[in-house]
PDB file of C-alpha atoms in Angstrom:
ATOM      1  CA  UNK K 103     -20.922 -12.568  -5.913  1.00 95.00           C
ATOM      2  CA  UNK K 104     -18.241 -13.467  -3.522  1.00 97.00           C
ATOM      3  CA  UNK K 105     -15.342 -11.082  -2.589  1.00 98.00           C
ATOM      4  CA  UNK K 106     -12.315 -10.906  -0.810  1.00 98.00           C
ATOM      5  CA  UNK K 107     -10.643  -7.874  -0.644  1.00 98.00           C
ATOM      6  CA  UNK K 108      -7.024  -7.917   1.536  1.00 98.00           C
ATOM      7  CA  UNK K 109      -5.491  -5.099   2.396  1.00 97.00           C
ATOM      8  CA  UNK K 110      -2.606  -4.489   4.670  1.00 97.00           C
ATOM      9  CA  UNK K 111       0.233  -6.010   2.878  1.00 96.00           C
ATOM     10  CA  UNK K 112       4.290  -4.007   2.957  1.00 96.00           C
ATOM     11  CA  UNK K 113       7.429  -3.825   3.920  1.00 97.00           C
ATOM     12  CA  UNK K 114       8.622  -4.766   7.141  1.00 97.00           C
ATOM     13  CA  UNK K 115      11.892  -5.751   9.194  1.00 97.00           C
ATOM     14  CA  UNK K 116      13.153  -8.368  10.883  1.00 98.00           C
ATOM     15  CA  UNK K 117      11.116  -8.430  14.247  1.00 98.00           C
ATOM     16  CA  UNK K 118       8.573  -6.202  13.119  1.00 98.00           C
ATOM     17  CA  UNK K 119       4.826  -6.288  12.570  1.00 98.00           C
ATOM     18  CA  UNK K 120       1.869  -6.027  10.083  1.00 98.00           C
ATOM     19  CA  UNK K 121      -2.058  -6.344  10.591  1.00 98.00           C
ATOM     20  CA  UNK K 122      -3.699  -7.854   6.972  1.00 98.00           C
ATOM     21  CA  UNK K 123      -7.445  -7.167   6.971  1.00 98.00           C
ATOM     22  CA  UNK K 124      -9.858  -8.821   4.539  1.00 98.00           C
ATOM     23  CA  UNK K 125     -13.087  -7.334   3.709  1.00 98.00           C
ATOM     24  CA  UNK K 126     -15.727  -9.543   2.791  1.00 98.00           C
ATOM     25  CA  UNK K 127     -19.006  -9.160   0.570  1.00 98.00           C
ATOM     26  CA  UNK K 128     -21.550 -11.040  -1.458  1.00 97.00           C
ATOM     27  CA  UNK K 129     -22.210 -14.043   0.842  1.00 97.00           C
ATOM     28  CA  UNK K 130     -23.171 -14.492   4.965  1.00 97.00           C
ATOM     29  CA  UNK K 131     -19.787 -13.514   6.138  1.00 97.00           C
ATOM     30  CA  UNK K 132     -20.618 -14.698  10.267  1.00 97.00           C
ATOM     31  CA  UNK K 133     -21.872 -18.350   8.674  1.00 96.00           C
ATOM     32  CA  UNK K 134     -18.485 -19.430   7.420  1.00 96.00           C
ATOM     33  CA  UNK K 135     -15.076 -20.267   8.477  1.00 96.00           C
ATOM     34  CA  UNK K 136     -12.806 -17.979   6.949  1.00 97.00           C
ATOM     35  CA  UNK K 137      -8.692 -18.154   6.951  1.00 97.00           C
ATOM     36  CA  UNK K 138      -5.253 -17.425   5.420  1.00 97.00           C
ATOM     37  CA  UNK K 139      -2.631 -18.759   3.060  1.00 97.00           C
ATOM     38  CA  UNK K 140       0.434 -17.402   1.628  1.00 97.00           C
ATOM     39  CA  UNK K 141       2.663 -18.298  -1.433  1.00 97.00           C
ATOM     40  CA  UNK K 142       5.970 -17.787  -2.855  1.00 96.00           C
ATOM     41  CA  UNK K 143       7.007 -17.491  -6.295  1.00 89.00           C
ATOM     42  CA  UNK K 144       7.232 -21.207  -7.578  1.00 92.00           C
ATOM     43  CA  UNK K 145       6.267 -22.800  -4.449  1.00 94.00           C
ATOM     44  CA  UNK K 146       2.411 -24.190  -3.792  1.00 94.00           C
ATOM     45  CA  UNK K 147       0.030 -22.768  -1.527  1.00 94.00           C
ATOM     46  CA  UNK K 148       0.628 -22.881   2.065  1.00 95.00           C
ATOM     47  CA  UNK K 149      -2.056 -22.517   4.302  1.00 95.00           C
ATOM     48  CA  UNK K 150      -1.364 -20.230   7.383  1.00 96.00           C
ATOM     49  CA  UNK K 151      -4.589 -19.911   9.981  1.00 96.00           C
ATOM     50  CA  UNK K 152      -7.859 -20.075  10.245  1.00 96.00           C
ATOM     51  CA  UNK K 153     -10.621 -19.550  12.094  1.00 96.00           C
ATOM     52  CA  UNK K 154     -14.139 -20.825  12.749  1.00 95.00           C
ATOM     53  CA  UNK K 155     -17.609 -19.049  11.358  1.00 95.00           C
ATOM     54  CA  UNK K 156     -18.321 -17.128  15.063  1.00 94.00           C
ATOM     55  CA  UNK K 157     -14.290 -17.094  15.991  1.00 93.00           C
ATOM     56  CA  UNK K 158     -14.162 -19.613  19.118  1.00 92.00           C
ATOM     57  CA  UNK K 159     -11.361 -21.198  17.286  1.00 94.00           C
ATOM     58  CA  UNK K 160      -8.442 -21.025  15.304  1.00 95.00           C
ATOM     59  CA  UNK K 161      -5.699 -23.049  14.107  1.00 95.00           C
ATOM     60  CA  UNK K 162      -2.143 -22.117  12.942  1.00 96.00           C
ATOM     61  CA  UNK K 163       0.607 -23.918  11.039  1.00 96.00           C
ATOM     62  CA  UNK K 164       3.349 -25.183  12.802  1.00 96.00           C
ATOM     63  CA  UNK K 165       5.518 -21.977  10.633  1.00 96.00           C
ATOM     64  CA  UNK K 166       3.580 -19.025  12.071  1.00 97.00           C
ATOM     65  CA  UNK K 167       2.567 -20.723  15.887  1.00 97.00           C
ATOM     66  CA  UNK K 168       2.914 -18.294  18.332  1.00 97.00           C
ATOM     67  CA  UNK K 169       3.834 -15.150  16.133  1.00 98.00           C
ATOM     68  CA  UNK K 170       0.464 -14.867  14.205  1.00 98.00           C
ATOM     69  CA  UNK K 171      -3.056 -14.078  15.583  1.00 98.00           C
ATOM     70  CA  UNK K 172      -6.105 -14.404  13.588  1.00 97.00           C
ATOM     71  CA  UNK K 173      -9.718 -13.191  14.420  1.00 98.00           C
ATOM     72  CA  UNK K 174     -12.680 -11.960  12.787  1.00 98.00           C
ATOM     73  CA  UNK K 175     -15.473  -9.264  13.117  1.00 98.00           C
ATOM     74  CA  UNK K 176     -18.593 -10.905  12.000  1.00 98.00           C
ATOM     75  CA  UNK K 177     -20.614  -7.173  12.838  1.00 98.00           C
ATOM     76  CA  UNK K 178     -17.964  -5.346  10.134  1.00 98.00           C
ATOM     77  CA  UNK K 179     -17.867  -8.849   7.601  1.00 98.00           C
ATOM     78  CA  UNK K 180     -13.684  -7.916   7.887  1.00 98.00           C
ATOM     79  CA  UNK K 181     -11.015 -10.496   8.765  1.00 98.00           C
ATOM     80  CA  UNK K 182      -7.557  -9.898  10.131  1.00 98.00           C
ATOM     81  CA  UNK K 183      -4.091 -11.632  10.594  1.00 98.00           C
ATOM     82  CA  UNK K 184      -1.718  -9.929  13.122  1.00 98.00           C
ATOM     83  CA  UNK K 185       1.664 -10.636  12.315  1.00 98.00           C
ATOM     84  CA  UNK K 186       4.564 -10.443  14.985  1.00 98.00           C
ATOM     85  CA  UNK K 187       7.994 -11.167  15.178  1.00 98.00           C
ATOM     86  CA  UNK K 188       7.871 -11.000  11.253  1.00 98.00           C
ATOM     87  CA  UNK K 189      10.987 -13.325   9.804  1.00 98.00           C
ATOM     88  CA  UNK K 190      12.191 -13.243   6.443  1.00 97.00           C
ATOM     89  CA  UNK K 191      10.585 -16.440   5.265  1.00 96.00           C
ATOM     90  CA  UNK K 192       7.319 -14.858   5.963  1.00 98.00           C
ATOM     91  CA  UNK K 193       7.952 -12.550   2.761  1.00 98.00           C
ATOM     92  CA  UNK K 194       4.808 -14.189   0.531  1.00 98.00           C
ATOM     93  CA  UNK K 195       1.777 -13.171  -1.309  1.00 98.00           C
ATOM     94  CA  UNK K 196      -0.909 -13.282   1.620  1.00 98.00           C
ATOM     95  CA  UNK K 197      -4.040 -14.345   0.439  1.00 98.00           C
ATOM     96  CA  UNK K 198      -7.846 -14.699   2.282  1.00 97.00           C
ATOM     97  CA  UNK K 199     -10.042 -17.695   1.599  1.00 97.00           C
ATOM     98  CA  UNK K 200     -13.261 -18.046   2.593  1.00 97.00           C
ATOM     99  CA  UNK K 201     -14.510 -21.752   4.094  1.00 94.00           C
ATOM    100  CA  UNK K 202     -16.942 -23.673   2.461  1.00 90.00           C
ATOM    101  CA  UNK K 203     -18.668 -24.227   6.216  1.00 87.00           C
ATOM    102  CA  UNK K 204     -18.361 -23.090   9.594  1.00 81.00           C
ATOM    103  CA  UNK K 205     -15.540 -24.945  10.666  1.00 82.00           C
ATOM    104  CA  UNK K 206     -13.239 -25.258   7.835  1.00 79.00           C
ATOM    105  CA  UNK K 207      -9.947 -27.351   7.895  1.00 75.00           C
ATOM    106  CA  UNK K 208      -6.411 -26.375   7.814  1.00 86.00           C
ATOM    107  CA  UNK K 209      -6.159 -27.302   4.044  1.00 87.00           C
ATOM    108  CA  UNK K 210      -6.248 -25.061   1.158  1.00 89.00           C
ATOM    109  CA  UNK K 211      -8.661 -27.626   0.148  1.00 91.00           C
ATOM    110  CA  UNK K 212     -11.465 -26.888   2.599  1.00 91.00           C
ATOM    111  CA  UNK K 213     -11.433 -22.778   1.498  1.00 94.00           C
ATOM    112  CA  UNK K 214     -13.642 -21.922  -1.807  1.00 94.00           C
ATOM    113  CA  UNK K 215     -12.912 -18.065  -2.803  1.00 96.00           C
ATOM    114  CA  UNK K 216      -9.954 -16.581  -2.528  1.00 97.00           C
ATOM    115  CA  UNK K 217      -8.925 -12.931  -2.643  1.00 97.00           C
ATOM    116  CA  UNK K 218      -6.373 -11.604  -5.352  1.00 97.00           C
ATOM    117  CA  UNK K 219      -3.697 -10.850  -2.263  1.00 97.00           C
ATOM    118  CA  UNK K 220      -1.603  -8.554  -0.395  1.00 98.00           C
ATOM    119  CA  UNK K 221       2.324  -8.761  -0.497  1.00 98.00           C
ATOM    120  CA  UNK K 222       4.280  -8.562   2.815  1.00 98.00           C
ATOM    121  CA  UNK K 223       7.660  -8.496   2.420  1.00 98.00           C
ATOM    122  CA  UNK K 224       9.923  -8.792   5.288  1.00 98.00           C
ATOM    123  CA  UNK K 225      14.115  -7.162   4.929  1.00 96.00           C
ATOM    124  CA  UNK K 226      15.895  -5.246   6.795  1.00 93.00           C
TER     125      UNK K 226
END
């Protein structure tokens, strides 16, 4: 079956950075679009990036633009999100979706599985 394991996930300050990885079993990991979301306790579901099934693109809300960097290894089935100039408001539950085609959406919508998350937390 289907799984999404993130990994990653801590404490980090104002300014700083994190790398999230996502490993990736059970299905053809190079023949979907795969991406990110985060939440916050009694908020919805924000979607974050994503990126197509062989990586030639990738989209980014308006929030992260610029500071986050998604890409994929389709030989090691593992996706990452590189976070820089980490703000407070970034402090979520992370999680990795995988898209139900090769060029998935930016909507929460558009993903199928979904891992059980990674924490970041960002404080000085």
């Amino acid at each position: 079956q289907v799984q999404l394991v993130e990994s990653g996930g801590g404490l980090a300050q104002p300014g700083g950075s994190l790398r999230l990885s996502c490993a990736a079993s059970g299905f053809t990991f190079s023949n979907y679009a795969m991406g990110w979301a985060r939440q916050v306790p009694g908020a919805r579901l924000e979607w974050v990036s994503g990126v197509y099934s062989d990586g030639s693109r990738t989209s980014y809300a308006d929030s992260v633009k610029g500071r986050f960097t998604i890409s994929r290894d389709n030989a090691k089935n593992t996706l990452y999100l590189l976070m820089n100039s980490l703000k407070p408001e970034d402090t979520a539950l992370y999680y990795c979706a995988k898209g139900g085609n090769k060029a998935s959406g930016p909507s929460i919508y558009d993903y199928d599985y979904w891992g059980q998350g990674t924490q970041v937390t960002v404080s000085s």
